[in-house]
Amino acid sequence: MLWTAALAGAAEGQTIPDRGTVNVNGATVFYKAAGSGQPLLLIHGYPLNGELFKNNRMLPGYRVITVDLPGFGQSKAPGRDASIENYAKTMLGFMDAMKLNNIVVGGMSMGGMTLLQMYKTDPDRFKGLVLIDTTADPAGVAEKAMWMGTGQQAQQKGVASLVDLLMPRMLTAESRMKMPNQVAHLGSLIKQASLDGAVGAAMALANRPDANPVLGTIRVPTLILAGVEDNVTPAELQMKMKNQIADSRLVMVPGAGHAATFEKAMAVNAAMRAWLAGLR
């Protein structure tokens, strides 16, 4: 009955519960919420879950909501078929269910790709966007093959086998050597993904839409955040988005890879606080 309580509370304008589930678009979406103030929704990347943001939940003046996309963490997917467009539909449905309108939404990597499709579909729902270690580009030939291979590996060797494959993309070499707790945490998130989630999302990433046409239509303040050492969506892609989004700010985080929001949480939080202060 957790989800019904969540819906009732949101509908009555009460504080969003600390955790709950919502049935939407054939999926069961789990969420957590922390802090108080205006809602701020954060969407994780592949093949993680909302606990990617465990150190980003306390932003003064905001009730930070983190979700698990279908097939990841504690959320359930209706099957293996997945697409970035369908994730966007699910997240807009989640916003509907939770009565979230005119809010700031952030997305990391696959979550950022999802966010761009959400904005394309219903731009009036957003007060601001936070694009974290992501890109508007479709997958090129090499990247498409890489994502298809990732899905095949999950199928053949299990989701846990993705930990060693993906960790060098998530964290810098220094963090992998000196911060075993970070490696353990991200590794545990990967292992929580379902096989359907891991395989379906890999195909979704391989076949994702070109979101570059969306960038020029964005009419809300946008923060672009990325790790300086991100080797998945490098600085060139961040600068490209910055140049195409009218009211955007780019912050590159030193000493961080693709999972900058977790690897250098204090620096990311400081950048978000400074940017959010300008939205009031």
Coordinates of N, CA and C in Angstrom, one line a residue, residues 181-276:
N181 N 35.9 2.1 -1.0 CA 34.5 2.2 -0.6 C 33.7 2.7 -1.8
Q182 N 34.2 3.6 -2.6 CA 33.5 4.1 -3.8 C 33.4 2.9 -4.8
V183 N 34.4 2.2 -5.0 CA 34.3 1.0 -5.9 C 33.3 0.0 -5.4
A184 N 33.3 -0.2 -4.1 CA 32.3 -1.2 -3.6 C 30.9 -0.7 -3.7
H185 N 30.7 0.6 -3.5 CA 29.3 1.1 -3.6 C 28.8 1.1 -5.0
L186 N 29.5 1.6 -5.9 CA 29.1 1.5 -7.3 C 28.9 0.1 -7.8
G187 N 29.9 -0.8 -7.4 CA 29.8 -2.2 -7.8 C 28.5 -2.8 -7.3
S188 N 28.1 -2.4 -6.1 CA 26.9 -3.0 -5.5 C 25.6 -2.5 -6.3
L189 N 25.7 -1.3 -6.7 CA 24.5 -0.8 -7.5 C 24.4 -1.5 -8.8
I190 N 25.5 -1.8 -9.5 CA 25.5 -2.5 -10.7 C 24.9 -3.9 -10.5
K191 N 25.3 -4.6 -9.4 CA 24.9 -5.9 -9.2 C 23.4 -6.0 -8.9
Q192 N 22.8 -4.8 -8.4 CA 21.4 -4.8 -8.1 C 20.5 -4.7 -9.4
A193 N 21.1 -4.4 -10.5 CA 20.3 -4.3 -11.8 C 19.8 -5.7 -12.1
S194 N 18.6 -5.8 -12.6 CA 18.0 -7.0 -13.1 C 18.6 -7.3 -14.5
L195 N 18.6 -8.6 -14.9 CA 19.1 -8.9 -16.2 C 18.3 -8.2 -17.3
D196 N 17.0 -8.2 -17.2 CA 16.2 -7.5 -18.2 C 16.6 -6.0 -18.3
G197 N 16.8 -5.4 -17.1 CA 17.1 -4.0 -17.0 C 18.5 -3.7 -17.7
A198 N 19.5 -4.6 -17.4 CA 20.8 -4.4 -17.9 C 20.9 -4.6 -19.4
V199 N 20.2 -5.6 -19.9 CA 20.2 -5.9 -21.3 C 19.4 -4.9 -22.1
G200 N 18.2 -4.6 -21.6 CA 17.3 -3.7 -22.3 C 17.9 -2.3 -22.4
A201 N 18.5 -1.8 -21.3 CA 19.0 -0.5 -21.3 C 20.2 -0.4 -22.2
A202 N 21.0 -1.4 -22.3 CA 22.2 -1.4 -23.2 C 21.7 -1.2 -24.6
M203 N 20.7 -1.9 -25.0 CA 20.1 -1.7 -26.3 C 19.5 -0.3 -26.5
A204 N 18.9 0.2 -25.4 CA 18.4 1.5 -25.5 C 19.5 2.6 -25.7
L205 N 20.6 2.4 -25.1 CA 21.7 3.3 -25.3 C 22.3 3.1 -26.7
A206 N 22.4 1.9 -27.2 CA 22.9 1.7 -28.5 C 22.0 2.4 -29.6
N207 N 20.7 2.4 -29.3 CA 19.8 2.9 -30.3 C 19.1 4.2 -30.0
R208 N 19.8 5.0 -29.1 CA 19.2 6.2 -28.6 C 19.0 7.3 -29.7
P209 N 18.0 8.1 -29.5 CA 17.8 9.2 -30.5 C 18.8 10.3 -30.5
D210 N 18.9 11.0 -31.6 CA 19.7 12.2 -31.6 C 19.0 13.3 -30.9
A211 N 19.5 13.8 -29.8 CA 18.8 14.8 -29.1 C 19.4 16.2 -29.3
N212 N 20.3 16.3 -30.3 CA 20.8 17.7 -30.6 C 19.8 18.7 -31.0
P213 N 18.8 18.3 -31.8 CA 17.7 19.2 -32.1 C 16.9 19.8 -30.9
V214 N 17.0 19.0 -29.8 CA 16.3 19.5 -28.6 C 17.0 20.7 -27.9
L215 N 18.3 20.7 -28.0 CA 19.1 21.6 -27.3 C 18.8 23.1 -27.6
G216 N 18.6 23.4 -28.8 CA 18.2 24.7 -29.2 C 16.8 25.2 -28.8
T217 N 16.0 24.2 -28.4 CA 14.6 24.5 -28.0 C 14.5 24.8 -26.5
I218 N 15.6 24.5 -25.7 CA 15.6 24.6 -24.3 C 15.5 26.1 -23.8
R219 N 14.5 26.4 -23.1 CA 14.2 27.8 -22.7 C 14.2 27.9 -21.1
V220 N 14.8 27.0 -20.4 CA 14.9 27.1 -19.0 C 16.4 27.1 -18.6
P221 N 16.7 27.6 -17.5 CA 18.1 27.6 -17.0 C 18.6 26.2 -17.0
T222 N 19.8 26.0 -17.4 CA 20.4 24.6 -17.5 C 21.8 24.6 -17.0
L223 N 22.1 23.7 -16.1 CA 23.4 23.4 -15.5 C 24.0 22.2 -16.2
I224 N 25.2 22.3 -16.7 CA 25.8 21.1 -17.3 C 27.0 20.8 -16.4
L225 N 27.0 19.6 -15.9 CA 28.0 19.2 -14.9 C 28.7 17.9 -15.4
A226 N 30.1 17.9 -15.3 CA 30.8 16.7 -15.8 C 32.2 16.6 -15.2
G227 N 32.7 15.4 -15.0 CA 34.0 15.2 -14.6 C 35.0 15.5 -15.6
V228 N 36.1 16.2 -15.2 CA 37.2 16.5 -16.1 C 37.7 15.3 -16.8
E229 N 37.8 14.2 -16.0 CA 38.4 13.0 -16.5 C 37.3 12.0 -17.1
D230 N 36.1 12.4 -17.3 CA 35.1 11.6 -17.9 C 35.5 11.1 -19.3
N231 N 35.7 9.8 -19.4 CA 36.1 9.2 -20.7 C 35.0 8.6 -21.5
V232 N 33.7 8.8 -21.0 CA 32.5 8.3 -21.6 C 31.9 9.4 -22.4
T233 N 31.6 10.5 -21.7 CA 31.1 11.7 -22.3 C 32.0 12.8 -22.0
P234 N 33.1 12.9 -22.8 CA 34.2 13.9 -22.5 C 33.9 15.3 -22.6
A235 N 34.8 16.2 -22.2 CA 34.6 17.6 -22.2 C 34.1 18.2 -23.5
E236 N 34.6 17.7 -24.6 CA 34.1 18.2 -25.9 C 32.6 18.1 -26.1
L237 N 32.0 17.0 -25.6 CA 30.6 16.9 -25.7 C 29.8 17.8 -24.8
Q238 N 30.5 18.1 -23.6 CA 29.9 19.1 -22.7 C 29.9 20.5 -23.3
M239 N 31.0 20.8 -23.9 CA 31.1 22.2 -24.5 C 30.2 22.3 -25.7
K240 N 30.0 21.2 -26.4 CA 29.0 21.2 -27.5 C 27.6 21.5 -27.0
M241 N 27.2 20.9 -25.9 CA 25.9 21.2 -25.4 C 25.8 22.6 -24.8
K242 N 26.8 23.1 -24.2 CA 26.9 24.4 -23.6 C 26.7 25.5 -24.8
N243 N 27.3 25.2 -25.9 CA 27.2 26.2 -27.0 C 25.8 26.2 -27.7
Q244 N 25.0 25.1 -27.5 CA 23.7 25.0 -28.1 C 22.5 25.3 -27.2
I245 N 22.8 25.4 -25.9 CA 21.7 25.7 -24.9 C 21.8 27.1 -24.5
A246 N 20.8 27.9 -24.7 CA 20.9 29.4 -24.5 C 21.3 29.8 -23.1
D247 N 20.6 29.4 -22.1 CA 20.8 29.9 -20.8 C 21.4 28.7 -20.0
S248 N 22.7 28.4 -20.3 CA 23.3 27.3 -19.7 C 24.7 27.6 -19.0
R249 N 25.0 26.9 -18.0 CA 26.3 27.1 -17.3 C 27.0 25.7 -17.3
L250 N 28.3 25.7 -17.6 CA 29.1 24.5 -17.6 C 30.0 24.5 -16.5
V251 N 30.0 23.4 -15.7 CA 31.0 23.3 -14.6 C 31.7 21.9 -14.8
M252 N 33.0 21.9 -15.0 CA 33.8 20.7 -15.1 C 34.4 20.5 -13.7
V253 N 34.2 19.2 -13.2 CA 34.7 18.9 -11.9 C 36.0 18.2 -11.9
P254 N 37.1 18.8 -11.3 CA 38.4 18.2 -11.3 C 38.5 16.9 -10.6
G255 N 39.3 16.0 -11.1 CA 39.5 14.7 -10.4 C 38.3 13.7 -10.4
A256 N 37.4 13.9 -11.4 CA 36.2 13.1 -11.4 C 36.1 12.5 -12.8
G257 N 35.6 11.2 -12.8 CA 35.3 10.5 -14.1 C 33.8 10.7 -14.4
H258 N 33.3 9.6 -15.0 CA 31.9 9.6 -15.4 C 30.9 9.7 -14.3
A259 N 31.2 9.1 -13.2 CA 30.3 9.2 -12.0 C 30.7 10.3 -11.1
A260 N 30.8 11.5 -11.7 CA 31.3 12.7 -10.9 C 30.4 13.0 -9.8
T261 N 29.1 12.9 -9.9 CA 28.2 13.2 -8.9 C 28.4 12.4 -7.6
F262 N 29.0 11.2 -7.7 CA 29.3 10.4 -6.6 C 30.7 10.5 -6.2
E263 N 31.6 10.5 -7.2 CA 33.1 10.5 -6.9 C 33.5 11.8 -6.2
K264 N 33.0 12.9 -6.7 CA 33.3 14.2 -6.1 C 32.0 14.9 -5.7
A265 N 31.3 14.3 -4.8 CA 29.9 14.7 -4.4 C 30.0 16.2 -3.8
M266 N 31.0 16.5 -3.0 CA 31.0 17.8 -2.4 C 31.1 18.9 -3.4
A267 N 32.0 18.7 -4.4 CA 32.2 19.7 -5.5 C 30.9 19.8 -6.3
V268 N 30.3 18.7 -6.6 CA 29.0 18.7 -7.4 C 27.9 19.4 -6.6
N269 N 27.8 19.1 -5.3 CA 26.8 19.7 -4.5 C 27.0 21.2 -4.4
A270 N 28.3 21.7 -4.3 CA 28.5 23.1 -4.3 C 28.1 23.8 -5.6
A271 N 28.4 23.1 -6.7 CA 28.1 23.7 -8.0 C 26.5 23.8 -8.1
M272 N 25.9 22.7 -7.7 CA 24.4 22.7 -7.8 C 23.8 23.8 -6.9
R273 N 24.3 23.9 -5.6 CA 23.8 24.9 -4.7 C 23.9 26.3 -5.3
A274 N 25.1 26.6 -5.9 CA 25.4 27.9 -6.4 C 24.4 28.2 -7.6
W275 N 24.2 27.2 -8.4 CA 23.3 27.4 -9.6 C 21.9 27.5 -9.2
L276 N 21.5 26.7 -8.2 CA 20.1 26.7 -7.8 C 19.7 28.0 -7.1

